[in-house]
Tab-separated table of C-alpha atoms in Angstrom:
chain	number	residue	atom	x	y	z
A	11	MET	CA	18.273	-11.894	23.017
A	12	ASN	CA	18.002	-14.858	22.924
A	13	PHE	CA	17.793	-16.240	19.466
A	14	SER	CA	15.775	-19.226	18.103
A	15	ILE	CA	15.833	-21.417	15.091
A	16	ASP	CA	12.011	-22.162	15.593
A	17	LEU	CA	9.998	-20.519	12.437
A	18	ASP	CA	7.422	-20.011	14.396
A	19	LYS	CA	9.513	-17.675	16.922
A	20	GLN	CA	11.088	-15.589	13.734
A	21	LEU	CA	9.912	-11.906	12.805
A	22	CYS	CA	10.671	-12.088	9.875
A	23	PHE	CA	8.623	-14.603	8.783
A	24	GLN	CA	5.077	-13.547	10.996
A	25	ILE	CA	5.088	-10.183	8.974
A	26	SER	CA	6.398	-12.062	5.775
A	27	ARG	CA	2.957	-14.508	6.545
A	28	THR	CA	0.509	-11.372	7.906
A	29	HIS	CA	1.786	-9.557	4.355
A	30	GLN	CA	0.175	-12.878	2.739
A	31	LEU	CA	-2.315	-13.495	5.368
A	32	TYR	CA	-3.386	-9.414	4.708
A	33	ASN	CA	-2.694	-9.833	0.696
A	34	LYS	CA	-5.715	-13.286	0.466
A	35	LEU	CA	-8.145	-10.984	3.139
A	36	TYR	CA	-7.776	-8.187	0.415
A	37	GLN	CA	-7.673	-10.301	-2.605
A	38	LYS	CA	-11.881	-12.215	-2.874
A	39	PRO	CA	-13.282	-7.358	-2.424
A	40	LEU	CA	-10.579	-5.895	-4.286
A	41	LYS	CA	-11.471	-8.165	-7.744
A	42	GLN	CA	-14.606	-7.367	-8.463
A	43	PHE	CA	-12.928	-3.987	-8.682
A	44	ASN	CA	-9.770	-6.072	-10.447
A	45	LEU	CA	-7.400	-4.650	-8.893
A	46	THR	CA	-4.694	-6.155	-6.913
A	47	TYR	CA	-3.344	-5.277	-3.722
A	48	VAL	CA	-0.831	-3.549	-4.887
A	49	GLN	CA	-2.944	-1.255	-6.975
A	50	TYR	CA	-5.121	-0.918	-4.589
A	51	ILE	CA	-2.865	1.233	-1.543
A	52	THR	CA	-1.462	2.774	-4.838
A	53	LEU	CA	-5.265	4.902	-4.879
A	54	LEU	CA	-5.252	4.757	-1.633
A	55	ALA	CA	-2.531	7.222	-1.754
A	56	LEU	CA	-4.453	8.576	-4.723
A	57	TRP	CA	-6.640	9.543	-3.021
A	58	LYS	CA	-5.385	10.815	-0.119
A	59	GLU	CA	-3.515	13.391	-2.227
A	60	ASP	CA	-4.703	12.935	-6.258
A	61	GLY	CA	-1.830	15.507	-8.891
A	62	VAL	CA	1.132	13.483	-7.690
A	63	THR	CA	4.588	12.509	-8.974
A	64	VAL	CA	5.796	9.437	-9.897
A	65	ASN	CA	9.025	10.407	-7.329
A	66	THR	CA	6.491	10.801	-4.827
A	67	LEU	CA	3.886	8.080	-4.851
A	68	SER	CA	7.507	6.059	-4.989
A	69	ARG	CA	8.508	7.276	-2.005
A	70	GLU	CA	4.803	7.230	-0.266
A	71	LEU	CA	4.755	3.686	-1.329
A	72	ASP	CA	8.247	3.010	-0.536
A	73	LEU	CA	8.293	1.726	-3.769
A	74	THR	CA	10.914	2.239	-6.624
A	75	ASN	CA	10.226	3.338	-10.104
A	76	GLY	CA	10.731	0.543	-11.297
A	77	THR	CA	8.062	-1.308	-9.419
A	78	LEU	CA	5.741	1.482	-9.863
A	79	THR	CA	5.722	2.340	-13.532
A	80	PRO	CA	4.413	-0.751	-14.961
A	81	LEU	CA	2.054	-0.905	-11.856
A	82	LEU	CA	1.228	1.916	-13.628
A	83	LYS	CA	0.890	1.151	-16.982
A	84	ARG	CA	-1.880	-0.755	-15.505
A	85	LEU	CA	-3.825	1.361	-13.669
A	86	GLU	CA	-3.830	3.694	-16.692
A	87	LYS	CA	-4.621	1.436	-18.916
A	88	ALA	CA	-7.827	-0.586	-16.640
A	89	GLY	CA	-8.979	3.394	-16.548
A	90	TRP	CA	-8.189	4.441	-12.954
A	91	ILE	CA	-5.455	6.791	-12.704
A	92	THR	CA	-3.906	9.126	-15.884
A	93	ARG	CA	-0.191	9.757	-16.407
A	94	GLU	CA	0.841	13.741	-18.111
A	95	ARG	CA	4.313	15.375	-18.905
A	96	ASP	CA	4.270	18.117	-16.218
A	97	LYS	CA	3.895	21.038	-18.019
A	98	LYS	CA	6.243	23.000	-16.176
A	99	ASP	CA	9.390	19.917	-16.300
A	100	GLU	CA	8.224	17.886	-18.701
A	101	ARG	CA	10.794	16.093	-16.563
A	102	ARG	CA	8.185	15.097	-14.070
A	103	LEU	CA	5.113	12.330	-14.600
A	104	ILE	CA	2.314	13.801	-13.117
A	105	VAL	CA	-0.403	10.315	-12.072
A	106	SER	CA	-3.442	12.032	-11.264
A	107	LEU	CA	-7.511	9.530	-10.622
A	108	THR	CA	-9.961	10.262	-13.275
A	109	GLU	CA	-13.543	10.686	-12.205
A	110	ARG	CA	-13.463	5.710	-12.479
A	111	GLY	CA	-11.246	6.892	-9.975
A	112	LYS	CA	-13.038	9.348	-7.393
A	113	GLN	CA	-16.389	8.018	-7.912
A	114	LEU	CA	-15.559	4.365	-6.381
A	115	GLN	CA	-13.038	5.754	-3.666
A	116	GLY	CA	-15.626	5.137	-1.375
A	117	GLU	CA	-17.871	1.030	-2.668
A	118	ILE	CA	-13.183	-0.044	-2.573
A	119	THR	CA	-13.788	1.440	1.144
A	120	ASN	CA	-16.448	0.178	2.054
A	121	CYS	CA	-15.528	-3.175	1.091
A	122	THR	CA	-11.860	-2.959	2.430
A	123	GLU	CA	-13.366	-2.270	5.810
A	124	MET	CA	-15.210	-4.828	5.498
A	125	CYS	CA	-12.616	-7.721	5.716
A	126	LEU	CA	-11.191	-5.027	8.490
A	127	ASN	CA	-14.319	-6.438	10.884
A	128	GLU	CA	-13.420	-9.390	9.999
A	129	MET	CA	-10.851	-9.225	11.694
A	130	GLY	CA	-13.281	-7.786	14.946
A	131	TYR	CA	-10.819	-5.494	16.419
A	132	THR	CA	-12.181	-3.275	18.967
A	133	PRO	CA	-11.022	-0.305	18.117
A	134	GLU	CA	-9.012	0.633	20.942
A	135	GLY	CA	-6.714	-2.967	20.004
A	136	PHE	CA	-6.626	-1.867	16.051
A	137	ASN	CA	-5.011	1.331	17.159
A	138	GLN	CA	-2.172	-0.968	19.106
A	139	ALA	CA	-2.567	-2.958	16.892
A	140	LEU	CA	-1.042	-0.077	14.158
A	141	ALA	CA	1.233	1.863	16.977
A	142	ASN	CA	2.764	-2.081	17.317
A	143	VAL	CA	3.262	-2.405	13.429
A	144	GLN	CA	4.577	1.877	12.814
A	145	ASP	CA	6.706	0.623	16.285
A	146	ILE	CA	8.490	-2.785	13.666
A	147	GLN	CA	8.771	-0.193	11.617
A	148	ASN	CA	10.919	2.411	13.253
A	149	ARG	CA	12.898	0.069	14.301
A	150	LEU	CA	13.087	-1.582	11.352
A	151	LYS	CA	14.009	1.471	9.965
A	152	MET	CA	16.807	2.364	12.031
A	153	ALA	CA	18.346	-0.993	12.220
A	154	ILE	CA	19.733	-0.595	8.489
A	155	GLU	CA	20.292	3.377	9.279
A	156	ARG	CA	23.364	1.225	11.642
A	157	GLN	CA	24.285	-1.178	9.511
A	158	ALA	CA	24.760	1.942	7.039
A	159	ASP	CA	27.297	3.875	9.233
């Protein structure tokens, strides 16, 4: 494969730029809930499965515990979640949605769905874009595994 030093032809740069633009697109609708994009995806994970350990959430979001802990503290302080020690194993910290976190799910997801609608995808186009991104992720994981060998 030919390697180009043209920045616009660098896949890594285009993905980074896309990430920045997604954050910007979601910024306005999330602002009304005083949420950041990373806080939003944390809530998404909890809406999918509530009452999970910090380690489970860390794996789901692909965030280190060092990154996740202050984020969870801010969400707890804002009334979105609770963090409680597992009664069966005190070493484990269980993260759960509060009533507020559960009740606002529909309103928040409606706002973020409008962001996706503004991108103008057809359902087929959206599914193809998602499949392409997942393919890139899988290829990156395999490349990282090969480097580790």
